[in-house]
Every structure is written in C-alpha cells, then in structure tokens.
PDB file of C-alpha atoms in Angstrom:
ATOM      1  CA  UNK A   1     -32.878   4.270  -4.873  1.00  0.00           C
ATOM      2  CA  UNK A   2     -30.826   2.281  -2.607  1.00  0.00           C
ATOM      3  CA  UNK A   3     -29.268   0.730  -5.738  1.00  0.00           C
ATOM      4  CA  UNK A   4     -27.575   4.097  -6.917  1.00  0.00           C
ATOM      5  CA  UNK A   5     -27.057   4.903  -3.301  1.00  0.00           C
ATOM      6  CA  UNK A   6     -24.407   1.737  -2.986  1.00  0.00           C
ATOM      7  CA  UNK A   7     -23.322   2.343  -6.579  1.00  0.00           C
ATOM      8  CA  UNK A   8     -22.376   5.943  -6.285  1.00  0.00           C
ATOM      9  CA  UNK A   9     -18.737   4.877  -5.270  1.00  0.00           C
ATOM     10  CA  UNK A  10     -18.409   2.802  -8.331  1.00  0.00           C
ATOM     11  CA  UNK A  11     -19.775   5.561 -10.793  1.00  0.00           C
ATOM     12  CA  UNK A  12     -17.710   8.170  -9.130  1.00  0.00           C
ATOM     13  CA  UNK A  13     -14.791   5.638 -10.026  1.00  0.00           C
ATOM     14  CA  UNK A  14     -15.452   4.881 -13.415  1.00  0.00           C
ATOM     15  CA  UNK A  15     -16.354   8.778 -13.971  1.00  0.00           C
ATOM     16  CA  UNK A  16     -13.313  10.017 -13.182  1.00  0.00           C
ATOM     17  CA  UNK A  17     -11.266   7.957 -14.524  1.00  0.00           C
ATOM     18  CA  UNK A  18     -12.500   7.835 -17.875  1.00  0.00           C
ATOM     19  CA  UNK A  19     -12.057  11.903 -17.649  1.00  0.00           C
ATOM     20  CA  UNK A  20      -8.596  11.677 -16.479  1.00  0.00           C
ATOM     21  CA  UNK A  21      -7.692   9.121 -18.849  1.00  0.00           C
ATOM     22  CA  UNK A  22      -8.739  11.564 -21.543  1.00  0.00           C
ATOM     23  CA  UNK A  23      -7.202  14.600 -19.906  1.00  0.00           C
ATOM     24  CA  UNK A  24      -3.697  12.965 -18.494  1.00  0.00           C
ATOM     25  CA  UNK A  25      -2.085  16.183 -18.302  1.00  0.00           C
ATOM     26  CA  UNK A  26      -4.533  17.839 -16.166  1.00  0.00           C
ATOM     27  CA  UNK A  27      -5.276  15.035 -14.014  1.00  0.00           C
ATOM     28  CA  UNK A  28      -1.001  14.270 -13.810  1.00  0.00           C
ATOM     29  CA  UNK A  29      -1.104  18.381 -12.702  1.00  0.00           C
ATOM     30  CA  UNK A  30      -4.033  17.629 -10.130  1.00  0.00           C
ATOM     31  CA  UNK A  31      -2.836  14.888  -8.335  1.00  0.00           C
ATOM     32  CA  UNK A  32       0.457  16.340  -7.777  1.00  0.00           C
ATOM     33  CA  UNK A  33      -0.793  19.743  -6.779  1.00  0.00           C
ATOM     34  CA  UNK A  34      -3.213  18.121  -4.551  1.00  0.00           C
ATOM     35  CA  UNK A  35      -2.133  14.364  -3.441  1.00  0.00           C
ATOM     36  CA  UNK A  36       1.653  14.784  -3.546  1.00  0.00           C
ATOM     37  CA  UNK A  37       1.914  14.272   0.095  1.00  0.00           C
ATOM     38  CA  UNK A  38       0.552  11.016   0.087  1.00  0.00           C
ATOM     39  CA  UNK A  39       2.700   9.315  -2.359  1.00  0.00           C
ATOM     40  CA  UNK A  40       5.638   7.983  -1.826  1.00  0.00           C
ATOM     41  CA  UNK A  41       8.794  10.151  -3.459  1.00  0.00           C
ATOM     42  CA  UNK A  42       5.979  12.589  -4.264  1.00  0.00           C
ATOM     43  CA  UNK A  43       6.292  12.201  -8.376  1.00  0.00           C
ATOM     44  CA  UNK A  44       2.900  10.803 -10.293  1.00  0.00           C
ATOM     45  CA  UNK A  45       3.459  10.032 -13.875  1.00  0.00           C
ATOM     46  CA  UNK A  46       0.692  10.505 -16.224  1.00  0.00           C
ATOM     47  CA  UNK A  47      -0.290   7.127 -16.654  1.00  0.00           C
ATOM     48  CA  UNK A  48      -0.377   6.814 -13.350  1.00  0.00           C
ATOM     49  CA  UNK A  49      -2.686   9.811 -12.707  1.00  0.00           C
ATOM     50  CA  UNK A  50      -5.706   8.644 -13.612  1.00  0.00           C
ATOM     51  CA  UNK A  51      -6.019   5.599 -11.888  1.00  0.00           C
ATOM     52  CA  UNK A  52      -4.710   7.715  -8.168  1.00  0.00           C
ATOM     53  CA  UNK A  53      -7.122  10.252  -8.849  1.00  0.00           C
ATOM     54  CA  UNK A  54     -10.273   7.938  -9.009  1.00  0.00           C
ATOM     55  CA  UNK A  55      -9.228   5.842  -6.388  1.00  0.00           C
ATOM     56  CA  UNK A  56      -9.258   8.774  -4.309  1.00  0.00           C
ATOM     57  CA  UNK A  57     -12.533  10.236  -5.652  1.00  0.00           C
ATOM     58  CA  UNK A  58     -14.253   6.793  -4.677  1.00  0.00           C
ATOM     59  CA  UNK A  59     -12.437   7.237  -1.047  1.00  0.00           C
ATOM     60  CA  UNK A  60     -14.084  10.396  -0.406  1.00  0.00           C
ATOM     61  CA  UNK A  61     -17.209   9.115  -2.098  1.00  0.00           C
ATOM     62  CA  UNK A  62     -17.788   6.256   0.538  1.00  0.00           C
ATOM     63  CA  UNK A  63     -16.568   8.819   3.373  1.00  0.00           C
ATOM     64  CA  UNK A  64     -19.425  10.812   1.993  1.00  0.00           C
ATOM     65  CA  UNK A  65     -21.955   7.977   2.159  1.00  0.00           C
ATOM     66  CA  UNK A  66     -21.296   7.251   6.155  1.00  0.00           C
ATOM     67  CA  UNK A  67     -21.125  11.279   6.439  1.00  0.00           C
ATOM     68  CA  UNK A  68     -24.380  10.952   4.807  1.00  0.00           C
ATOM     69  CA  UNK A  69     -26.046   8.209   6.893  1.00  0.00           C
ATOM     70  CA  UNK A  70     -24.848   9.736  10.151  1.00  0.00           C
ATOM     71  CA  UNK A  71     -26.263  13.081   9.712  1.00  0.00           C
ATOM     72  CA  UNK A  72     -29.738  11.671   8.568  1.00  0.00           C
ATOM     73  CA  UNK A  73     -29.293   9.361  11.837  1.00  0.00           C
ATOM     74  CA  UNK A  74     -30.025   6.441  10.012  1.00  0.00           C
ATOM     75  CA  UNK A  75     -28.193   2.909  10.354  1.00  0.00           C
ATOM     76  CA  UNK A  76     -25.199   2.319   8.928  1.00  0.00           C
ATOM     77  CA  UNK A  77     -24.881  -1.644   7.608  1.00  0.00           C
ATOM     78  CA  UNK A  78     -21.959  -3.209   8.797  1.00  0.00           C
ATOM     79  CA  UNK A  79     -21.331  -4.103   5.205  1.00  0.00           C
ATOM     80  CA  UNK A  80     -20.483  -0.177   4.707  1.00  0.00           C
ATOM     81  CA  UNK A  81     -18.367   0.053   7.042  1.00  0.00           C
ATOM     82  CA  UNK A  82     -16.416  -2.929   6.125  1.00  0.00           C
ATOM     83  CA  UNK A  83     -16.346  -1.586   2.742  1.00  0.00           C
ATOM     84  CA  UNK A  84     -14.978   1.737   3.751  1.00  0.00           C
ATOM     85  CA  UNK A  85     -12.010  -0.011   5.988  1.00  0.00           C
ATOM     86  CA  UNK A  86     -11.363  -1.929   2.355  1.00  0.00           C
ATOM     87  CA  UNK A  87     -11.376   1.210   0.241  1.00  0.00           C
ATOM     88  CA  UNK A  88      -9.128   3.002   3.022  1.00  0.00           C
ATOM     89  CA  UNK A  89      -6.868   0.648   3.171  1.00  0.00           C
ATOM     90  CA  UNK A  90      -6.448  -0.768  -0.569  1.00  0.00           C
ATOM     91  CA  UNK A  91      -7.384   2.700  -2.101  1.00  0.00           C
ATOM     92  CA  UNK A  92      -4.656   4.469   0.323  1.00  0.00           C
ATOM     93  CA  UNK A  93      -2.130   1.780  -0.880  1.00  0.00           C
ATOM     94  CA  UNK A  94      -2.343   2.468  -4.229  1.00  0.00           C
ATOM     95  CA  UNK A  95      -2.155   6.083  -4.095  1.00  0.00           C
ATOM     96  CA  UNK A  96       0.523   5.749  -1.645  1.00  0.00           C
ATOM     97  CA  UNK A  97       2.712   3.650  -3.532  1.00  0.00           C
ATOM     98  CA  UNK A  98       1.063   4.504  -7.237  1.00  0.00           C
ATOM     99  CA  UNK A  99       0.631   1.059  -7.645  1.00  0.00           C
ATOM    100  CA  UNK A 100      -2.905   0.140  -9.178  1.00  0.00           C
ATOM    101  CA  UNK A 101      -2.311  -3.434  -7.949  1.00  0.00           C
ATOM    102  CA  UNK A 102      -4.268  -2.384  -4.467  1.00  0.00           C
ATOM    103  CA  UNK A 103      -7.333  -1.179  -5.660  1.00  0.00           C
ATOM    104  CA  UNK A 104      -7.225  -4.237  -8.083  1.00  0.00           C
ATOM    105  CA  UNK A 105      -7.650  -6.720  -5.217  1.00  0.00           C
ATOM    106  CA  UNK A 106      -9.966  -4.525  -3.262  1.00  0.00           C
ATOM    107  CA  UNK A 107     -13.120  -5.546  -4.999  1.00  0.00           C
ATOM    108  CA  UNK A 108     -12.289  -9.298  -4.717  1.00  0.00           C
ATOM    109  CA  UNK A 109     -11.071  -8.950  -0.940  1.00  0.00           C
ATOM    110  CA  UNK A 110     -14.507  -7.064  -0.683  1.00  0.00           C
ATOM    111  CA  UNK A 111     -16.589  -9.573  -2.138  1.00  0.00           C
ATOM    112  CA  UNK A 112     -14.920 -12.120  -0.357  1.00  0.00           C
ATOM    113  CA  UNK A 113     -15.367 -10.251   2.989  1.00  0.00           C
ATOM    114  CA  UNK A 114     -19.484 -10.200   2.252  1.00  0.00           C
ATOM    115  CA  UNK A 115     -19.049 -14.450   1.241  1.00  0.00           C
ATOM    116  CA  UNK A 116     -17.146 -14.786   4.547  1.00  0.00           C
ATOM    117  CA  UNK A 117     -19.967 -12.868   6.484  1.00  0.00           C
ATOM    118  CA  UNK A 118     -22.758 -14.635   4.970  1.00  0.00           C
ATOM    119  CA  UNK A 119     -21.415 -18.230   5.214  1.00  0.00           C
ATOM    120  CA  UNK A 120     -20.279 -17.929   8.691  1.00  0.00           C
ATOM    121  CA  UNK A 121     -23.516 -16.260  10.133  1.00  0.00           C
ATOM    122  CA  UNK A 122     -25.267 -19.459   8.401  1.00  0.00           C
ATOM    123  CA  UNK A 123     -23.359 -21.761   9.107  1.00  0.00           C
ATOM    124  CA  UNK A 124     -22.024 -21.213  12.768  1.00  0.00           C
ATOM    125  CA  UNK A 125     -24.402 -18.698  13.835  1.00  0.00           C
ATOM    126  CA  UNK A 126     -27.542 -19.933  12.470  1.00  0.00           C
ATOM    127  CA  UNK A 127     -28.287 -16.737  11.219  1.00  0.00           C
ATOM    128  CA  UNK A 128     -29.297 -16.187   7.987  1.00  0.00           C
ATOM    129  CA  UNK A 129     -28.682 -12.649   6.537  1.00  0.00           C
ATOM    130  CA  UNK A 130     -30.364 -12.797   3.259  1.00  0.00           C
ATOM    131  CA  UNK A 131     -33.337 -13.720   5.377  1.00  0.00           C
ATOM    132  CA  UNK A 132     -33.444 -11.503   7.759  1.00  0.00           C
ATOM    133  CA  UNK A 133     -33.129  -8.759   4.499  1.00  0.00           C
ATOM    134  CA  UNK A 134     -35.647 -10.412   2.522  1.00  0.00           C
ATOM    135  CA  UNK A 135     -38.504 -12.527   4.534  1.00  0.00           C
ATOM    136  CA  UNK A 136     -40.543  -9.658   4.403  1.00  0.00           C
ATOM    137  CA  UNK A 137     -40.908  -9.554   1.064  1.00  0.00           C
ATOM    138  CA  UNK A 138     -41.537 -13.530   0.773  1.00  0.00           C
ATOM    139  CA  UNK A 139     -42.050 -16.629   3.022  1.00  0.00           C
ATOM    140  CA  UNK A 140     -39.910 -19.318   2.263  1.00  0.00           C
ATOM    141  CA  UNK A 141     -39.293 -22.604   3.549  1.00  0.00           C
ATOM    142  CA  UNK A 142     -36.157 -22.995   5.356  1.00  0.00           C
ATOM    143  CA  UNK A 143     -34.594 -25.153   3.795  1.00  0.00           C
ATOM    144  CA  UNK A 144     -35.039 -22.777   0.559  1.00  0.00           C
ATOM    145  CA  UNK A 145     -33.974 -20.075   2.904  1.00  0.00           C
ATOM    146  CA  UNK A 146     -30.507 -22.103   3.646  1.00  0.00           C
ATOM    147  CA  UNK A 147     -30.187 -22.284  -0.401  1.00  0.00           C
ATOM    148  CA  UNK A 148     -30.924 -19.068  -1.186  1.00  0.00           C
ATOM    149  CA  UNK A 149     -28.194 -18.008   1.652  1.00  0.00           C
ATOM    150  CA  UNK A 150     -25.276 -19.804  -0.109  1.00  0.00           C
ATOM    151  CA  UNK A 151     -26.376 -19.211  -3.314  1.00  0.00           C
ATOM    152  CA  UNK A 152     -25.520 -15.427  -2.437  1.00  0.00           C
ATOM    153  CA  UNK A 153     -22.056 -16.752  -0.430  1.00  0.00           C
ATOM    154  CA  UNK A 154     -21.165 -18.953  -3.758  1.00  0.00           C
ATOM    155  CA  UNK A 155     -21.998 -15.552  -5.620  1.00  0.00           C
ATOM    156  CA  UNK A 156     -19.950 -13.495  -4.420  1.00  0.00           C
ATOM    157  CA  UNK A 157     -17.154 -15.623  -3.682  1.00  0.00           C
ATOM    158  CA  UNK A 158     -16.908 -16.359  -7.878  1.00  0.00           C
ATOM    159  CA  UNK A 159     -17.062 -12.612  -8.302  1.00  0.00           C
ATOM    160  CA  UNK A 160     -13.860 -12.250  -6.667  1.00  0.00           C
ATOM    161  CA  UNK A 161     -12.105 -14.886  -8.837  1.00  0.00           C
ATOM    162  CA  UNK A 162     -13.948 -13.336 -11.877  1.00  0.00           C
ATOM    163  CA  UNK A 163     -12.432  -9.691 -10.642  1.00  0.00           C
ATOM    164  CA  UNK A 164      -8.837 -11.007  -9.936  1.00  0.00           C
ATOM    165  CA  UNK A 165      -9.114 -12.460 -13.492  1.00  0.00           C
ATOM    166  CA  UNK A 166      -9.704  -9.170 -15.444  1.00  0.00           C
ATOM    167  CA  UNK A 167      -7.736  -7.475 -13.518  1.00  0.00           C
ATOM    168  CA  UNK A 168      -4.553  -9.530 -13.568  1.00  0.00           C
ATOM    169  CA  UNK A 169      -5.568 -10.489 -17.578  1.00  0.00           C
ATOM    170  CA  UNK A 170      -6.700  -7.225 -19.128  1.00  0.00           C
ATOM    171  CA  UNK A 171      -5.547  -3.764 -19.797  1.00  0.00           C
ATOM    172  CA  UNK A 172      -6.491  -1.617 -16.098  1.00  0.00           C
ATOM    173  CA  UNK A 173      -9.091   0.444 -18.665  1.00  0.00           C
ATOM    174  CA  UNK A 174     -10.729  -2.686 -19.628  1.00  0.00           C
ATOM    175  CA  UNK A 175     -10.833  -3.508 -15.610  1.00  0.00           C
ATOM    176  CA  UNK A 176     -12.708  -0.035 -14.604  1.00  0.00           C
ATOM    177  CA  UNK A 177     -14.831  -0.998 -17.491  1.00  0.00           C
ATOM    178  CA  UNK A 178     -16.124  -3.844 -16.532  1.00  0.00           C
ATOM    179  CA  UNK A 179     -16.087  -2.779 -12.732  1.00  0.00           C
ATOM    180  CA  UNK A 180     -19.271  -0.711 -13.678  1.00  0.00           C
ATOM    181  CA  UNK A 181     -20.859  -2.512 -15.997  1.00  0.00           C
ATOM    182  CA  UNK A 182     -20.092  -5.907 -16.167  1.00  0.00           C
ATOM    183  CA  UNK A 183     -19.669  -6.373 -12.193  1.00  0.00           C
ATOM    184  CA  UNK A 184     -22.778  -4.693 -11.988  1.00  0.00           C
ATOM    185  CA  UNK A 185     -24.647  -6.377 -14.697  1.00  0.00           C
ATOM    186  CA  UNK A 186     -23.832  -9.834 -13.346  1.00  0.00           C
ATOM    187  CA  UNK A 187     -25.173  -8.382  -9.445  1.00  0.00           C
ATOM    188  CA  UNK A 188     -28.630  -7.399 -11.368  1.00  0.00           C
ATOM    189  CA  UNK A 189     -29.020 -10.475 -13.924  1.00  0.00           C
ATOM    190  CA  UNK A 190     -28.181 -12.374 -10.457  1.00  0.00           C
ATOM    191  CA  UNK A 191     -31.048 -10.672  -8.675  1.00  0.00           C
ATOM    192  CA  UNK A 192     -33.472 -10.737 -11.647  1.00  0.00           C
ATOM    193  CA  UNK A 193     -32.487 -14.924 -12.048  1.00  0.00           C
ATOM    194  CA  UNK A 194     -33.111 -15.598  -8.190  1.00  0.00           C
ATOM    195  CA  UNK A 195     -36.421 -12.969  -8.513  1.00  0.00           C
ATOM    196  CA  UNK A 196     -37.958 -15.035 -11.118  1.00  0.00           C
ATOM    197  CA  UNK A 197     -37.122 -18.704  -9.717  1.00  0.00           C
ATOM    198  CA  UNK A 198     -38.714 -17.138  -5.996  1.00  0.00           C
ATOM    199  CA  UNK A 199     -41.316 -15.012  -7.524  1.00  0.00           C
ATOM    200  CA  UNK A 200     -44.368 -17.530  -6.047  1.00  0.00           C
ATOM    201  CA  UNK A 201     -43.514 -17.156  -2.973  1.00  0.00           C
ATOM    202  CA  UNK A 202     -43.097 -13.208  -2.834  1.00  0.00           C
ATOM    203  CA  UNK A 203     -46.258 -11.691  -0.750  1.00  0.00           C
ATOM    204  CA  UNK A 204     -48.808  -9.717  -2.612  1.00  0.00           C
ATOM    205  CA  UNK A 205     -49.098  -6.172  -1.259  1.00  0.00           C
ATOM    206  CA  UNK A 206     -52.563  -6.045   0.630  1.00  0.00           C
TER     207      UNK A 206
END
C-alpha cells in the first residue's frame, strides 16, 4: 500500500501526460487558461503543453500527499519533504520557463539527495537508515548491515546517471516512459534481488 502511496506522483505524471500528448489542443487550451500566469511571456505551445501540465499535476499530487499525512496526523519522512522542495522547485522551473530540462534533472537530483542522506548518516553519523527501516523485519550482522546501507547509496546514486542518460539521449516521451516503468521496475527487481540474497535472516512471524 505504501508502494502506490509513494508512486502516486509518478502515475499522476505519466497519466497525464500520455492524455495530453494525445489531446495537444486541449491540454495547449488548459494550460493557458489555467497556468498562464506562471510562465514566463504567458504563451505555451502545444508541444510544450503536455509536458507543463503533468509537471504540475505531479506538484499538486505530492502537495496532496503531505496534505494527506498531516490531516491523518501521521509522520511525514523527511524523504517527502525533501522530495516536495525538489518537485517545487524543478517542477516550478519548468513550467515557469516551459523548459522540460528542470523536471528532467529532478529525478536524478532526487535520487542523489536520498544517496547523499544515506551515505552521510553511515558514514559520519553512524546511523544507518536502511536499518533502522528494516531490522525489524530481519537481524543482521553489522557488518551486513553496513553493506546493505551502501548497496542502497550505490543504488540510487547509478539511478541518477541512468535518468540523466535517457533523458538527455531519448525523445522526452520515451523519458516519462521509462520514468514509470523502467525506473520503477529497476526499484522492485532491486528489492526482490536484495529480498532473496537476505531472505535467511528475515524473522518468521510468531
């Protein structure tokens, strides 16, 4: 549940822009009835229409998850709010000055931010994140723990290069495409491949 929950940003994204991309006219009449304020000279082409209006679908869409969170009274992870001052800023960029090149980087800069987090809470803090998310589930040595801690770091950090590459070397389409799918293949397969090598040492339910 908490899966969909974190994805519903993405989905929202890829969503909206596939509709818009199929319905340029509407979505070129849409974003300048609606988010001609916010961009610079005020004139949105219609190739540039669908990529503004899904950036600022998955804007309100994060806004919505904290709104969310708040009102329940439950904890927001820092890792939320990080990724709603990214979206905010990168997101409000590219609608700003209908450039897609913002909301390009904003996945890498993202995934860099949670590599950053996670290395220097290890590393200089001696605290390790993944553990404290996940030693509940299994006991692990800690020198397995320290492993398993950059092996998430070293994760994310190549799924920034990997997103600068298909954005900067394939059509911005291709790039939404594989921003729901493949991004989020590679997190699960990831998952699944550390599940399996750490399975002995996950606790059976009692």
């Amino acid at each position: 549940m908490k899966f969909l929950f974190d994805l519903f940003p993405v989905l929202l994204f890829f969503s909206v822009f596939k509709w818009a991309e199929g319905h340029a006219g509407a979505a070129q009449d849409f974003v300048s009835h609606y988010l001609s304020g916010l961009v610079a000279g005020g004139a949105v082409g219609p190739d540039q229409a669908p990529i503004l209006l899904a950036t600022a679908v998955a804007i309100i869409a994060t806004l919505c998850q904290i709104g969310y969170l708040l009102a329940r009274r439950r904890k927001v992870d820092t890792m939320l709010w990080i990724s709603l001052a990214i979206i905010v800023l990168f997101g409000g960029a590219t609608i700003y000055f209908h450039d897609e090149t913002f909301i390009k980087w904003k996945p890498t800069v993202l995934y860099w931010c949670f590599a950053a987090v996670l290395l220097v809470s290890q590393v200089f803090m001696r605290k390790n994140l993944i553990r404290a998310m996940m030693e509940k589930q299994m006991i692990l040595p800690d020198q397995l723990w320290a492993r398993v801690g950059l092996a998430w770091a070293g994760f994310f950090a190549a799924m920034g290069v990997l997103n600068l590459y298909v954005a900067f070397n394939y059509s911005t389409d291709q790039w939404v495409t594989f921003k729901m799918f493949g991004a989020t293949g590679l997190m699960f397969a990831f998952i699944v491949g550390q599940s399996l090598l750490l399975s002995k040492y996950i606790k059976e339910p009692e």
